[in-house]
Structures are given as structure tokens and as C-alpha cells.
Short mmCIF file of C-alpha atoms in Angstrom, two decimals:
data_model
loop_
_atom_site.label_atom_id
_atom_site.label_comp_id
_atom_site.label_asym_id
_atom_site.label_seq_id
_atom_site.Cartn_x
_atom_site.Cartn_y
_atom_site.Cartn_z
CA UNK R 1 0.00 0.00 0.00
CA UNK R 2 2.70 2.61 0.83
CA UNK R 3 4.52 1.45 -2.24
CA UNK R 4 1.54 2.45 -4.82
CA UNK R 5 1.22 6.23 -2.33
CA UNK R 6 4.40 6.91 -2.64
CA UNK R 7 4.17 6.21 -6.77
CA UNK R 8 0.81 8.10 -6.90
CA UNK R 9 2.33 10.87 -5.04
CA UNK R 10 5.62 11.08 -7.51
CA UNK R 11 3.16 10.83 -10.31
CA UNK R 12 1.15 13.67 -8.94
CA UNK R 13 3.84 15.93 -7.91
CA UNK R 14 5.66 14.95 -11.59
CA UNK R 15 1.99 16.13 -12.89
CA UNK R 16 2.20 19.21 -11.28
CA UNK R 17 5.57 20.31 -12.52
CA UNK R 18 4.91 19.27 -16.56
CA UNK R 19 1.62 22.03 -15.89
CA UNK R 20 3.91 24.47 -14.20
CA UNK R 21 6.36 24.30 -17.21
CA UNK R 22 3.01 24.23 -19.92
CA UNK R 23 1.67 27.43 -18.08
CA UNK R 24 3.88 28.97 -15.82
CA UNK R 25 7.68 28.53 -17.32
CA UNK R 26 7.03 29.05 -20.88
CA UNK R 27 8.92 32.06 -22.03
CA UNK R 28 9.55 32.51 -26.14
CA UNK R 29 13.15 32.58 -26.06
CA UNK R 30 13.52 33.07 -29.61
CA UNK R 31 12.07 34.45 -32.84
CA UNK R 32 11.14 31.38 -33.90
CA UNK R 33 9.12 30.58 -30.82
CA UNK R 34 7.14 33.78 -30.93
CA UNK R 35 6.23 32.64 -34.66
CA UNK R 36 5.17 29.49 -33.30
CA UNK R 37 3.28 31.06 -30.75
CA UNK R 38 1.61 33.48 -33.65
CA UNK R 39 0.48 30.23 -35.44
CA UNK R 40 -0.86 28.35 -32.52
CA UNK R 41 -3.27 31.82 -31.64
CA UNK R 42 -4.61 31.23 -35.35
CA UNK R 43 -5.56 28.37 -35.04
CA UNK R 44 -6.74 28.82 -31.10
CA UNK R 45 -8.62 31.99 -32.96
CA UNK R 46 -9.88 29.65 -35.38
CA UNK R 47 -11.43 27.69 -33.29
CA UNK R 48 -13.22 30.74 -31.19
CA UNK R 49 -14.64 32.63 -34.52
CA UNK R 50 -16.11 28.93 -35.37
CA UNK R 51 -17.42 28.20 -31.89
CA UNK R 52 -19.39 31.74 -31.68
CA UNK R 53 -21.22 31.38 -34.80
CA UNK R 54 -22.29 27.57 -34.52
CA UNK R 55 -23.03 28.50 -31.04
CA UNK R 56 -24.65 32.04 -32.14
CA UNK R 57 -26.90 33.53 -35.34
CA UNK R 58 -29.35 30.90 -36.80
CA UNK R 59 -28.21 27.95 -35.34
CA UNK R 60 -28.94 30.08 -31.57
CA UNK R 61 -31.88 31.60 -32.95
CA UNK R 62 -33.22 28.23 -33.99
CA UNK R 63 -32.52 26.92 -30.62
CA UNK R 64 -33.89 29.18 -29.28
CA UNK R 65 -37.51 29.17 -31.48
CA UNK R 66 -37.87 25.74 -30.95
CA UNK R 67 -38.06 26.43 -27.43
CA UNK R 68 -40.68 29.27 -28.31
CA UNK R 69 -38.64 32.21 -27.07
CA UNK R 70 -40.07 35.80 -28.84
CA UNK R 71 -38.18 37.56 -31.09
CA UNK R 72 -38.18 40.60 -29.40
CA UNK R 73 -36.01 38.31 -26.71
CA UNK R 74 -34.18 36.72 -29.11
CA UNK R 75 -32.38 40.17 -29.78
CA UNK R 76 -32.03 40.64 -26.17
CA UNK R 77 -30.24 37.74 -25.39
CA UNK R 78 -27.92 37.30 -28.47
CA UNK R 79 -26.63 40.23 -27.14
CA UNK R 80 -26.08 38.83 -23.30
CA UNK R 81 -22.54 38.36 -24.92
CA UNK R 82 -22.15 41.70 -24.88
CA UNK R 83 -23.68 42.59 -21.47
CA UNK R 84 -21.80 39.96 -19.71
CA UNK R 85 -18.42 42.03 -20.26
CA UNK R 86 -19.73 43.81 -17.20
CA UNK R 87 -17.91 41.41 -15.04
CA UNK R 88 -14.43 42.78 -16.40
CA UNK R 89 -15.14 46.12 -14.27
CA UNK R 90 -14.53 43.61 -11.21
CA UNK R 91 -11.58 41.17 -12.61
CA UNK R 92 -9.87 43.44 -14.48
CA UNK R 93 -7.63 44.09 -11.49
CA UNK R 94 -6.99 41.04 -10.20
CA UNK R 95 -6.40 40.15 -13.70
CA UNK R 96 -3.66 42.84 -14.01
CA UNK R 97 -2.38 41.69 -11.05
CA UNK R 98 -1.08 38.32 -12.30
CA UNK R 99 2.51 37.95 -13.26
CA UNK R 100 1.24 34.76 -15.44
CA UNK R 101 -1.82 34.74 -17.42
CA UNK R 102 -1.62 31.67 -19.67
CA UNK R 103 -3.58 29.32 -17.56
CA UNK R 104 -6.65 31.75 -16.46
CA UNK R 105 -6.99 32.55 -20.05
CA UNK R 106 -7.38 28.99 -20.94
CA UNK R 107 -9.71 27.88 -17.86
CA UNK R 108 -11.87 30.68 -19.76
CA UNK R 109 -11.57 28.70 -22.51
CA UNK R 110 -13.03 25.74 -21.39
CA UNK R 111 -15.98 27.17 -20.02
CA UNK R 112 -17.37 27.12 -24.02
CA UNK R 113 -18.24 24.10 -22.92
CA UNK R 114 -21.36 25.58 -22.04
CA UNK R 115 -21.93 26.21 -25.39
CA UNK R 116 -21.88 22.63 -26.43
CA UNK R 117 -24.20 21.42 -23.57
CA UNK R 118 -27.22 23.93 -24.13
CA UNK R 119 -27.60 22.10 -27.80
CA UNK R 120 -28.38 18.99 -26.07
CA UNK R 121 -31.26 20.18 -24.19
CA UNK R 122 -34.20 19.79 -26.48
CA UNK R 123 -33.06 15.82 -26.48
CA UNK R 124 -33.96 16.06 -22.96
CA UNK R 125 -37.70 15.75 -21.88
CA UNK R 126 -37.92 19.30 -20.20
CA UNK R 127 -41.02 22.17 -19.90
CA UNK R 128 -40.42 24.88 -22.18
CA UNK R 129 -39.46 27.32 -19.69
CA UNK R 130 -37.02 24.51 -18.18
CA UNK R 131 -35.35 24.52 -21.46
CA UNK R 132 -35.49 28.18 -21.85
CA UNK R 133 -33.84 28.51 -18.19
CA UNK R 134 -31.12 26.37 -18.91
CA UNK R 135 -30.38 28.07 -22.51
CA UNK R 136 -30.23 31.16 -21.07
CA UNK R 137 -28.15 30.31 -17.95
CA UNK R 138 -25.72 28.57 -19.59
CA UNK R 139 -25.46 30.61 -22.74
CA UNK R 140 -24.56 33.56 -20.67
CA UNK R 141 -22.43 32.31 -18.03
CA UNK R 142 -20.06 30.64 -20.97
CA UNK R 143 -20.16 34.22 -22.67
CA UNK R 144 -19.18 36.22 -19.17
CA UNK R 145 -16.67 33.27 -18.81
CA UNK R 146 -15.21 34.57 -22.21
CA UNK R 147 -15.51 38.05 -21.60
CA UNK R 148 -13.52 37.82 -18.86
CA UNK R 149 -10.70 35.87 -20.09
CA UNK R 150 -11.14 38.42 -23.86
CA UNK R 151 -8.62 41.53 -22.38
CA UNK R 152 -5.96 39.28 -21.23
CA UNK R 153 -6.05 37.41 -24.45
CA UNK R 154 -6.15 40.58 -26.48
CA UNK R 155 -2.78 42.05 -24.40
CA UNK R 156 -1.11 38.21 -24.81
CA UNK R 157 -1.27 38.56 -28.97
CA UNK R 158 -0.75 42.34 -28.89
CA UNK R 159 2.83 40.88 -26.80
CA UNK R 160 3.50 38.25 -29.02
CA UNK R 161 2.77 40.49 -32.27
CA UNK R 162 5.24 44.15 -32.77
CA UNK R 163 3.24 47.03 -34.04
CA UNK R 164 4.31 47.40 -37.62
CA UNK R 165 3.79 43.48 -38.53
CA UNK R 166 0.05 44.45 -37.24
CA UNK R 167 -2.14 44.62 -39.72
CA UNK R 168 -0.48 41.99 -41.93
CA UNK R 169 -0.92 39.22 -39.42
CA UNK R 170 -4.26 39.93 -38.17
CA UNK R 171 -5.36 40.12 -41.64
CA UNK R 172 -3.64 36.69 -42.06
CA UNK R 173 -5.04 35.52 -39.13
CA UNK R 174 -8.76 36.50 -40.01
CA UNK R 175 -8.51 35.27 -43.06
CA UNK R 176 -7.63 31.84 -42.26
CA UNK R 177 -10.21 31.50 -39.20
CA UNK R 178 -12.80 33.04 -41.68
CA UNK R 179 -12.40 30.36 -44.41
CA UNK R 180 -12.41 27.62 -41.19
CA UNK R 181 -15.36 29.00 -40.38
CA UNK R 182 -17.73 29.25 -43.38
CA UNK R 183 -16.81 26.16 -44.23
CA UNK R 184 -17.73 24.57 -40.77
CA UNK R 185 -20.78 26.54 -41.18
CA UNK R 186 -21.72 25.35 -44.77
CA UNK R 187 -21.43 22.20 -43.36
CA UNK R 188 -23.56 22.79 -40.76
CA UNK R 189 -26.15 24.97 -42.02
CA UNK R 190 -26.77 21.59 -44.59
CA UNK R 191 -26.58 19.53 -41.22
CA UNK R 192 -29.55 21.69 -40.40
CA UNK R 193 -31.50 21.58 -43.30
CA UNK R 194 -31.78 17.93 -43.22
CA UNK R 195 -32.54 17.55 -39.97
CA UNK R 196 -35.42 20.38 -39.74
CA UNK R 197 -38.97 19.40 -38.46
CA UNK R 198 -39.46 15.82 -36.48
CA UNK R 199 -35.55 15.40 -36.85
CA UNK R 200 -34.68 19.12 -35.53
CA UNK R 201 -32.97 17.89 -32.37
CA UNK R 202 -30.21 15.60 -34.39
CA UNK R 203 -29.16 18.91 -35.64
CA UNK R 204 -28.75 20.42 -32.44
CA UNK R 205 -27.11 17.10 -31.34
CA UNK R 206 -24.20 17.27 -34.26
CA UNK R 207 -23.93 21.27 -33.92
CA UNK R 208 -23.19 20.94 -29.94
CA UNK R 209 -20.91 18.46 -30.80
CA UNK R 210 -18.95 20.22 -33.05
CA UNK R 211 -18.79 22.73 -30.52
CA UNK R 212 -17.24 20.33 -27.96
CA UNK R 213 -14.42 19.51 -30.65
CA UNK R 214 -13.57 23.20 -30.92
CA UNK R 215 -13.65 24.07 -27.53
CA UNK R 216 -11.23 20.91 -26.62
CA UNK R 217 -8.87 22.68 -30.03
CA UNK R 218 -9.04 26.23 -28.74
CA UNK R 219 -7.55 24.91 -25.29
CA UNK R 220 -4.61 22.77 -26.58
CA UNK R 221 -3.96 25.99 -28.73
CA UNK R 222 -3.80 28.81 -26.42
CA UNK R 223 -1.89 25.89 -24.01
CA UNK R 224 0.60 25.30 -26.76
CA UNK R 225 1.31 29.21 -26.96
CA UNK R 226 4.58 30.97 -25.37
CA UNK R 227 3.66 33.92 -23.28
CA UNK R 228 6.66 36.39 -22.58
CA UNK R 229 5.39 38.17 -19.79
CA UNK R 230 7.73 37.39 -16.46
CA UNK R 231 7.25 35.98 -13.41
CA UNK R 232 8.77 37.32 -9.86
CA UNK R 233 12.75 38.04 -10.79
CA UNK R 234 15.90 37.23 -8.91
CA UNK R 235 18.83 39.30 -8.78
CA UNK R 236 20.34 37.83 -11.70
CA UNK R 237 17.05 38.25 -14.06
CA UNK R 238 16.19 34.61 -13.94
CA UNK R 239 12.64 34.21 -12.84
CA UNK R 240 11.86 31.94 -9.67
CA UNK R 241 9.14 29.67 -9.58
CA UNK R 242 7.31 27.41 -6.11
CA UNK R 243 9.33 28.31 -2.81
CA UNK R 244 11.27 30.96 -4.01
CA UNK R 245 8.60 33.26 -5.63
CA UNK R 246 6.19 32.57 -2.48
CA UNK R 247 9.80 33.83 -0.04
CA UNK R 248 9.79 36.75 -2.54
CA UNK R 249 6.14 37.86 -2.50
CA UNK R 250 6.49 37.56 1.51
CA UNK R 251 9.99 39.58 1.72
CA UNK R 252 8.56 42.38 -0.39
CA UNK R 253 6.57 45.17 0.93
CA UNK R 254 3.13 45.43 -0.29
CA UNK R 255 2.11 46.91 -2.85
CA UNK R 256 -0.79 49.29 -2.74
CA UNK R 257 -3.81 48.15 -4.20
CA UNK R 258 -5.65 50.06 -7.11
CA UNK R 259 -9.39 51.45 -6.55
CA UNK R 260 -11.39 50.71 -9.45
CA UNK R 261 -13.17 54.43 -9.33
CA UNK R 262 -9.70 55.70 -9.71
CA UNK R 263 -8.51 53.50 -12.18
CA UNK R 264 -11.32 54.54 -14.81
CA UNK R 265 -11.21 58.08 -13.82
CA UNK R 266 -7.40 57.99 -14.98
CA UNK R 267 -8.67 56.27 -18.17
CA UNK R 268 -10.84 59.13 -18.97
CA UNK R 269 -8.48 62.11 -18.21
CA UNK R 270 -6.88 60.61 -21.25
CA UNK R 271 -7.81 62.05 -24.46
CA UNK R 272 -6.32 58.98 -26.19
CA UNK R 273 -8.25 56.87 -24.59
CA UNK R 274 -11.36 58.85 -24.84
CA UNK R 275 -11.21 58.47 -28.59
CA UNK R 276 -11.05 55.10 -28.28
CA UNK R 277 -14.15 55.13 -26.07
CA UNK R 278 -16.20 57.19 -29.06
CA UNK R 279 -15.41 54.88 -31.35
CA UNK R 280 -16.26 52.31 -29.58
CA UNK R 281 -19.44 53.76 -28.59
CA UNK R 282 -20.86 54.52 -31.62
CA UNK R 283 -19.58 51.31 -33.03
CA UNK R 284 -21.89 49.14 -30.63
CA UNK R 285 -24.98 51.77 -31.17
CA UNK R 286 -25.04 51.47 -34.85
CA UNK R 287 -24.04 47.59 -34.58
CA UNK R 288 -26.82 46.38 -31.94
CA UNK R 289 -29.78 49.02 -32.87
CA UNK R 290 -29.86 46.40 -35.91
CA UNK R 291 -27.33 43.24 -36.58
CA UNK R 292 -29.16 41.02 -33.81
CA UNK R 293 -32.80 40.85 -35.38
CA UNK R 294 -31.60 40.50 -38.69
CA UNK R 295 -31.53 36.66 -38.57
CA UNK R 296 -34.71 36.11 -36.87
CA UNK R 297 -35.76 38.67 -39.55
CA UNK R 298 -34.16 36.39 -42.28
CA UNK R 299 -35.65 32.43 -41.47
CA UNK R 300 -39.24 33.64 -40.24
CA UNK R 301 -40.19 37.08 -42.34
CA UNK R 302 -38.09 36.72 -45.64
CA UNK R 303 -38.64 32.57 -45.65
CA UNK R 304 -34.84 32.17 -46.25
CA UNK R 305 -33.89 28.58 -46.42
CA UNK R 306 -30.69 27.23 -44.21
CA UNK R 307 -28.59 26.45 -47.23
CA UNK R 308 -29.27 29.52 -49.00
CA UNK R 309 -28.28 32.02 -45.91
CA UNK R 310 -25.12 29.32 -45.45
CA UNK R 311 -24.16 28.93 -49.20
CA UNK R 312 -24.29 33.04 -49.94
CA UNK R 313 -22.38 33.93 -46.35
CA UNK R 314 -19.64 30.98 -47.60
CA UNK R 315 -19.28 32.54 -51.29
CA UNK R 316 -19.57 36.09 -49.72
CA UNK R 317 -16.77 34.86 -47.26
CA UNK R 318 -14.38 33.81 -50.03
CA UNK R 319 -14.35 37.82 -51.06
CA UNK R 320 -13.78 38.57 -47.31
CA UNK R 321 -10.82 35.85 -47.55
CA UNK R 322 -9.36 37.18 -50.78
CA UNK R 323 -9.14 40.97 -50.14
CA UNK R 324 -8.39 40.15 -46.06
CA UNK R 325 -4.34 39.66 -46.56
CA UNK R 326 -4.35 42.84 -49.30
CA UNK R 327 -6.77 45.27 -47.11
CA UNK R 328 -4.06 44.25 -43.39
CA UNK R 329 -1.08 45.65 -45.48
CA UNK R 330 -3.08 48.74 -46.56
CA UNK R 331 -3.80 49.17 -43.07
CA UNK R 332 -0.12 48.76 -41.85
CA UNK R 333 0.46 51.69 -44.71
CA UNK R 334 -2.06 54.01 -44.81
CA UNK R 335 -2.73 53.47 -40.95
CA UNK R 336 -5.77 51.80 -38.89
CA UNK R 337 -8.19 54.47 -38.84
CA UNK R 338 -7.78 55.51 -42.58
CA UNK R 339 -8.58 51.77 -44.12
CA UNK R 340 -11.17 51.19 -40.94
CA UNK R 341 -13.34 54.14 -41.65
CA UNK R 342 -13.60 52.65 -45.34
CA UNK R 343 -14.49 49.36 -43.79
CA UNK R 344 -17.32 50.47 -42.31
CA UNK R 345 -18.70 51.43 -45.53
CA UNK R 346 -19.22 48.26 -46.44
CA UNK R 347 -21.45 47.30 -43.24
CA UNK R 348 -23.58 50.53 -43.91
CA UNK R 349 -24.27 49.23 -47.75
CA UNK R 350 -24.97 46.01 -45.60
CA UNK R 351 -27.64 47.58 -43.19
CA UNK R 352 -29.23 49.72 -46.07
CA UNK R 353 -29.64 46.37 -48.47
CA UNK R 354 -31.39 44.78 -45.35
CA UNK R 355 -33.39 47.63 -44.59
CA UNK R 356 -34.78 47.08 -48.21
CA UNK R 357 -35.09 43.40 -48.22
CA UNK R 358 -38.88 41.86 -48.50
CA UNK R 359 -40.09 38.38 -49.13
CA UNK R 360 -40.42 39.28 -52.91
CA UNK R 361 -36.89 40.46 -53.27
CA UNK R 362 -34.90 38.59 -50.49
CA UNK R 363 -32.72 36.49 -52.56
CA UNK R 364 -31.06 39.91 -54.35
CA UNK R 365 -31.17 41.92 -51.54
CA UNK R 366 -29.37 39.05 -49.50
CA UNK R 367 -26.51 38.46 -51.95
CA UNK R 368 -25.88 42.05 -52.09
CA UNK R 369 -26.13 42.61 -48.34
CA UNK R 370 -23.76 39.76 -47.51
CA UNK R 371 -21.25 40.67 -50.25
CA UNK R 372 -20.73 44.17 -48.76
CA UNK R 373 -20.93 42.93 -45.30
CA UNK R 374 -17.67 40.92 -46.24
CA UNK R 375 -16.04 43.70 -47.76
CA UNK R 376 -16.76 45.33 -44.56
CA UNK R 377 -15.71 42.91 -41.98
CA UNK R 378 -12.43 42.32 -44.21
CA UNK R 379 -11.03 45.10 -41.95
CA UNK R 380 -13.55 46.07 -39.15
CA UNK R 381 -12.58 43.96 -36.40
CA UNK R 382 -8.76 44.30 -37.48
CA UNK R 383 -9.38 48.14 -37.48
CA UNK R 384 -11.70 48.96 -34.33
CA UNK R 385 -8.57 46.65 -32.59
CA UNK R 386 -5.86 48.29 -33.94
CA UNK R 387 -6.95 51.89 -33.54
CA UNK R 388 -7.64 50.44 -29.67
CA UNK R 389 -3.80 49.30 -29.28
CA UNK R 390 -2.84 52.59 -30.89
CA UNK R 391 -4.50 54.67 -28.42
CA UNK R 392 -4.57 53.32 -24.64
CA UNK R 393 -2.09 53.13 -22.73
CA UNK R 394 0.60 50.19 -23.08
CA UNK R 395 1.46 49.91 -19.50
CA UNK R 396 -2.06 49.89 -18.72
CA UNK R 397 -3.24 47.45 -21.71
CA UNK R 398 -5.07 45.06 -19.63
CA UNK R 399 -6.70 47.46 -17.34
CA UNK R 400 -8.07 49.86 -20.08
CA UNK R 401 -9.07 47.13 -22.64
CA UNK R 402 -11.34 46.19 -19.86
CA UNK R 403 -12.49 49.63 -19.39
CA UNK R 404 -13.52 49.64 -22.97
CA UNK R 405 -15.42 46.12 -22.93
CA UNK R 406 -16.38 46.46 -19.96
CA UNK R 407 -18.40 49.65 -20.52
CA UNK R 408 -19.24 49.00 -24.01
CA UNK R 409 -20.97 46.11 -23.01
CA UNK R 410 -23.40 46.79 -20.52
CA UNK R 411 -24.14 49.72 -23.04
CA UNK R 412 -24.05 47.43 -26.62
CA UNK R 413 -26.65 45.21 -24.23
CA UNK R 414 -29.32 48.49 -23.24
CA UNK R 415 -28.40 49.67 -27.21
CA UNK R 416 -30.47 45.90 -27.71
CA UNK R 417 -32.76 45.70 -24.85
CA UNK R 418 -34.01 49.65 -26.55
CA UNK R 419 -34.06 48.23 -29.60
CA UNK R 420 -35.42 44.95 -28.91
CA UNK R 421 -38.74 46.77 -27.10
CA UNK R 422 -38.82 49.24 -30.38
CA UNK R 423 -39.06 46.42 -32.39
CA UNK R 424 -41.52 44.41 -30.56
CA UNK R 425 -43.68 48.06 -30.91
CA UNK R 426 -43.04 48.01 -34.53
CA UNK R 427 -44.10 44.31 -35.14
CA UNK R 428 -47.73 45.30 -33.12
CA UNK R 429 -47.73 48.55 -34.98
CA UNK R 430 -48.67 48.24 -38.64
CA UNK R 431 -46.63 50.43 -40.67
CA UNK R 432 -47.11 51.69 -44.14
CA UNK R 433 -44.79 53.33 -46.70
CA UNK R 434 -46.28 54.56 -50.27
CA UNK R 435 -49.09 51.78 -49.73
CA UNK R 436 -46.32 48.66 -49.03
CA UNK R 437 -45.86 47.78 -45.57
CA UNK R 438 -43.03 48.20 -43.60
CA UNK R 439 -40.92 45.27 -41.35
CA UNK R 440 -39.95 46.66 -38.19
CA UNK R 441 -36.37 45.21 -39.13
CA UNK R 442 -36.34 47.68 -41.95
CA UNK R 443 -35.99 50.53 -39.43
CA UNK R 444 -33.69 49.35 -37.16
CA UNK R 445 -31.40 48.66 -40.26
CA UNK R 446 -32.14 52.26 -41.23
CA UNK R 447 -31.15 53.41 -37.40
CA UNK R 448 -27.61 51.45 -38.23
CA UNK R 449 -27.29 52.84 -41.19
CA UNK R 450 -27.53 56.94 -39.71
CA UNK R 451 -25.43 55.69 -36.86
CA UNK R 452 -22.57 54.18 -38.70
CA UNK R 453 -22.84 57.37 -40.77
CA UNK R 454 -21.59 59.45 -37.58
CA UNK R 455 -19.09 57.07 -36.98
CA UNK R 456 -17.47 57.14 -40.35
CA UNK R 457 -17.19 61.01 -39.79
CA UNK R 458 -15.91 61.03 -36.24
CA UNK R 459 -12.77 58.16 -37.32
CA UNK R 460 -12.64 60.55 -40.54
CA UNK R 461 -12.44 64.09 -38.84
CA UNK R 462 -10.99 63.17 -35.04
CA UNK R 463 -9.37 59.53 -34.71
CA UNK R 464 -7.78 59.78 -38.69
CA UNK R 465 -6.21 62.93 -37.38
CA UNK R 466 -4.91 62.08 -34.44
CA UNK R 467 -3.49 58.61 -35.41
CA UNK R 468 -1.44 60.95 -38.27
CA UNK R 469 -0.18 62.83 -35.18
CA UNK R 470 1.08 59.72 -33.48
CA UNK R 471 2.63 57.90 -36.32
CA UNK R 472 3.56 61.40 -38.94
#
């Protein structure tokens, strides 16, 4: 018996030193380990753009209908995502505080899990406001799971990534997790299709377990990564791990704690960082007053087959993949706000093509609106990001990325909620235009459309100008 302890204990304690080196001891100590580590977040980043859509847009929505959740709620809680950031305001310290972040960013990670499991509950025999309970619950406490783990991923690539190789390898990047996931979502939007009706909850079955693949990916991925921030240091520069960094932390005198209050009233005396707020701000208005009822819009109003919605976003997608690599260069050239502000025109021809789509012309209008929506997004993300790094303040990445999620959040979520009860007032309020009736999704595309409007001027006129200052 002590024999087989004393084993178990060696193969414990052995266990616990191979995770220490995995997520504590794993400095790049080269170039070619930082390019490594750049290939293993593309694929980690793969997997995360592919998880959010199966687990989001009309394979959520669908979930979420068969269920017989409203599509005024629908809105509302697509955008929990977004609301959920909230809890950053009270990690984002403790966060900041730790000398190591690899491991706490991948413990988020496996919290997608959730994800997976709320596609198995219509194979269980539940009530339909069990099942709505436990989509809901588990939907959003996988999304604040991710929210908090998003800044300290964001200020691990921005380490792992210098400045003026920027826009070329997040325009790599995005490219390659786009094309991973349209196809995964061709794939499953056919999956769908087949199964619809009597045979709906096989679909749900194969999506959540596509899900559970990804999620199990986007953890040996992030693991796999090198992160070059330091532990506790000797006198010699070497860092100390176990005994030694515990002696350390107790020899040295404590350090005073930051108050959040203070913290984000240092973030706003910034005019930097207040730019980046704007943006930000009028980003998530123009976005949420009208992307999150466009789907429900799309399967029950316009009659839009699966395949159809799957087999134009995969074509449209290709665009977005080709232009992508092309489009990160110009930014790295021109600079992020110049190429960003053009990006966005693309999403407002998107809005404005959906705000004109009805049943008799929503295969036209569709092709169009996706087509621009991937010239759009070729850059968006890349560019709202980049003009982000650009402007808050390095020392304080972690801290003020979670300002700006944080914040944005709770407000992207009451941008919804508003929008969500205009909506449902639209849809009980019969509206006519020149004798044809209006969808109440054609005027919250038209809000996103005056919206994104303002924004283009304010990166034009005040973010443009003061990027050119920064980088003459």
C-alpha cells in the first residue's frame, strides 16, 4: 500500500511540474518561438470565430424558437454576450495583477463548454421554460466566462505580435479562421436543413458536438502558446518559480492596491483613450440598434432557407478571404483608422440592403447585403482593434481594454434591450410606406445605417487625425 502512495504521489507531484512548465515557465526565447506562438493563436482563434457562430446567429436563434422564445427576446439575449463584459469592471484588477496569465486565459476557454451542452437540451424531456432557463443560464455564463478571459487574451497577442507586422498578421489571421469558419458553417447549415422538423434535435445534437471539438482545439492551442510576460525576478534576471517566488512575494513590501473608481477616472483624463471610447461607442450603437434581429428577420419574415443564408455567407466569405491579406497591409500603410473608416462602408451598404429586403426580393437583396458585409468585416474587427492598441495606454493594456469592454458592453446590451422593445412596438404597430408595408427590421437597419454614418465622420475628422499625429 505505501509502495503504490508513494508512486501516486511522484506521479502527482511529476503532474504538477509538466503544468507548471506548460503554463507557468514558458517564455519565447527566440524568434522562432514567438512565430510558433503566432500560429498556434490562429488556429486557437480559429477555433473561437467557429465556436461563436455555430453557437450564435441561426443555429442560436433556432434553438432558441424551438423552445418558443419571442423575437423581441431573441435580440435581447444574443446580445447577453455583450452585457456579460460587465464582469471585467470587477476582474480586471486582479487580472492585471497576475505575473502569469496563460492558464486563467485557458480555464476561460473551457468554459465554451457551455456552449456545447445547451444544444443537447431539447433531447432532454424538459417544460419549455425549463429549457429556456437552462439556454439562457448557460449561454450567458459561458459568454461572461469569455468576456472575462477576452482583455488578457487581447494584451497576450498584442505581446507576441510588434506594431508594424500588425495589420499583416491579423489580416492573415482573419482570413484563415474566416475560411475555417464558413466552411464549418456550410457544413452545418446543410446539417440543419436535413434535420429540420421531427428530426430538428439531431441537428442540435451534431452542432453541440462540433462545438465540444472546438472548444477541446481552442484549449490545446492557447496551451501550446509561449507567453513572454515574467514571473517574480531574482537578482540575476532569472525568474523563480514554487518556494522561491512565495519567499519573494512575503519579503517584499506590499504593494498598494488600485481602486477601481480611480482607475477609470485615470482612463478618462486621457484624451487617447477617450477616442477610443467614441469609437467604440458609436460602433456598438449602430451595430446592436440592428445586426441582432436581422436573422430572426431572415428564417421567419423573408422565408430564407438554411442552405441559401449558409451557401451566400460561404461565397460572400471567399471575397472577405481574398481581399483580407491585401486590405491588413493597406492598413499597416495608410494606418488603422484611414482603411477602418472605409471598412465600415461596407457594413452601412450592408444595413441599407437589409433595410430594403422583402419576401419578394430577399434572394437579391441578401446576396448584395452579404457581399458588402464581407467587404466590410475584411477590416472592421482588425481596425476597431488596432486603432484600440494605438491609443490606450501600453502599460495599462489590460486594465483599459477592460475599461472599454467592460463599458461598451453593458451599453451594446441596453443599445439591444431599446431596440429589442422598439421592435416588438413596430411588429404590433402596422406600418405603411407609399401603400407597401413596412418590417420593423427595416428601421432598425435604417437606425444602423444613420449611426454608422456618424461614426465614419468622427474616425474621418478626429481619430484619422490624431493617429497621423502619433505615427507622422
Amino acid at each position: 500500500m505505501g509502495y503504490f502512495m508513494s508512486k501516486l504521489i511522484l506521479d502527482f507531484n511529476w503532474l504538477l511540474g509538466h503544468l507548471r512548465r506548460i503554463y507557468f515557465m514558458a517564455l519565447p526565447e527566440n524568434e522562432e518561438d514567438y512565430e510558433k506562438s503566432r500560429g498556434y493563436y490562429i488556429a486557437g482563434d480559429s477555433a473561437t470565430q467557429t465556436i461563436a457562430q455555430l453557437a450564435g446567429g441561426t443555429f442560436l436563434v433556432s434553438l432558441m424558437l424551438s423552445v418558443n422564445i419571442p423575437d423581441a427576446a431573441i435580440g435581447v439575449i444574443t446580445s447577453m454576450a455583450s452585457f456579460a463584459a460587465l464582469f471585467q469592471l470587477f476582474t480586471m484588477q486582479k487580472i492585471n495583477r497576475l505575473k502569469k496569465r496563460k492558464l486563467f486565459v485557458s480555464l476561460c476557454v473551457l468554459q465554451k463548454l457551455f456552449l456545447a451542452l445547451i444544444f443537447f437540451i431539447p433531447l432532454m424531456s424538459l417544460e419549455n421554460h425549463a429549457a429556456q432557463f437552462l439556454i439562457i443560464t448557460g449561454y450567458f455564463f459561458a459568454q461572461a466566462c469569455t468576456q472575462i478571459g477576452t482583455p488578457a487574451t487581447q494584451d497576450w497577442i498584442a505581446t507576441l505580435v510588434p506594431m508594424e507586422l500588425r495589420g499583416r498578421y491579423f489580416s492573415r489571421k482573419d482570413a484563415i479562421a474566416v475560411f475555417v469558419t464558413v466552411t464549418t458553417m456550410l457544413l452545418a447549415g446543410v446539417i440543419m436543413d436535413k434535420t429540420a422538423g421531427p428530426l430538428q434535435h439531431i441537428g442540435f445534437l451534431i452542432n453541440g458536438s462540433l462545438i465540444l471539438i472546438l472548444v477541446i482545439l481552442n484549449f490545446w492551442a492557447f496551451s501550446c502558446m509561449k507567453e513572454p510576460r515574467h514571473a517574480r525576478l531574482n537578482a540575476f534576471g532569472q525568474e523563480m518559480h514554487g518556494h522561491l517566488a512565495r519567499k519573494n512575494k512575503q519579503d517584499a513590501p506590499a504593494r498598494q492596491k488600485g481602486v477601481l473608481k480611480t482607475e477609470i477616472l485615470e482612463a478618462f483624463r486621457n484624451p487617447d483613450f477617450r477616442k477610443a471610447f467614441w469609437t467604440n461607442i458609436l460602433w456598438l450603437t449602430a451595430f446592436y440598434v440592428s445586426s441582432p434581429f436581422n436573422t430572426s428577420y431572415q428564417i421567419k419574415d423573408l422565408s430564407l432557407p438554411f442552405t441559401f443564408i449558409m451557401v451566400v455567407g460561404f461565397f460572400g466569405n471567399l471575397i472577405r478571404i481574398a481581399i483580407t491579406p491585401m486590405v491588413g497591409r493597406m492598413g499597416d500603410r495608410y494606418g488603422m483608422a484611414c482603411i477602418y473608416k472605409y471598412s465600415l462602408v461596407g457594413i452601412l451598404l450592408n444595413f441599407a440592403f437589409m433595410a430594403l429586403s422583402v419576401p419578394s426580393n430577399a434572394y437579391p437583396m441578401t446576396i448584395a447585403a452579404t457581399i458588402f458585409s464581407a467587404i466590410g468585416w475584411s477590416f472592421a474587427g482588425i481596425g476597431l482593434f488596432g486603432i484600440q492598441l494605438e491609443l490606450i495606454n501600453e502599460e495599462k493594456r489590460t486594465l483599459q481594454l477592460s475599461i472599454l469592454s467592460s463599458i461598451g458592453g453593458v451599453y451594446g446590451f441596453l443599445v439591444s434591450f431599446l431596440a429589442g422593445r422598439l421592435l416588438s412596438h413596430l411588429q404590433h404597430t402596422p406600418l405603411i410606406l407609399a401603400g407597401r408595408p413596412l418590417y420593423a427590421q427595416q428601421i432598425t437597419n435604417t437606425l444602423g445605417v444613420l449611426f454608422l454614418t456618424a461614426l465614419i465622420l468622427y474616425t474621418k475628422f478626429v481619430v484619422q487625425k490624431r493617429e497621423t499625429q502619433l505615427h507622422p
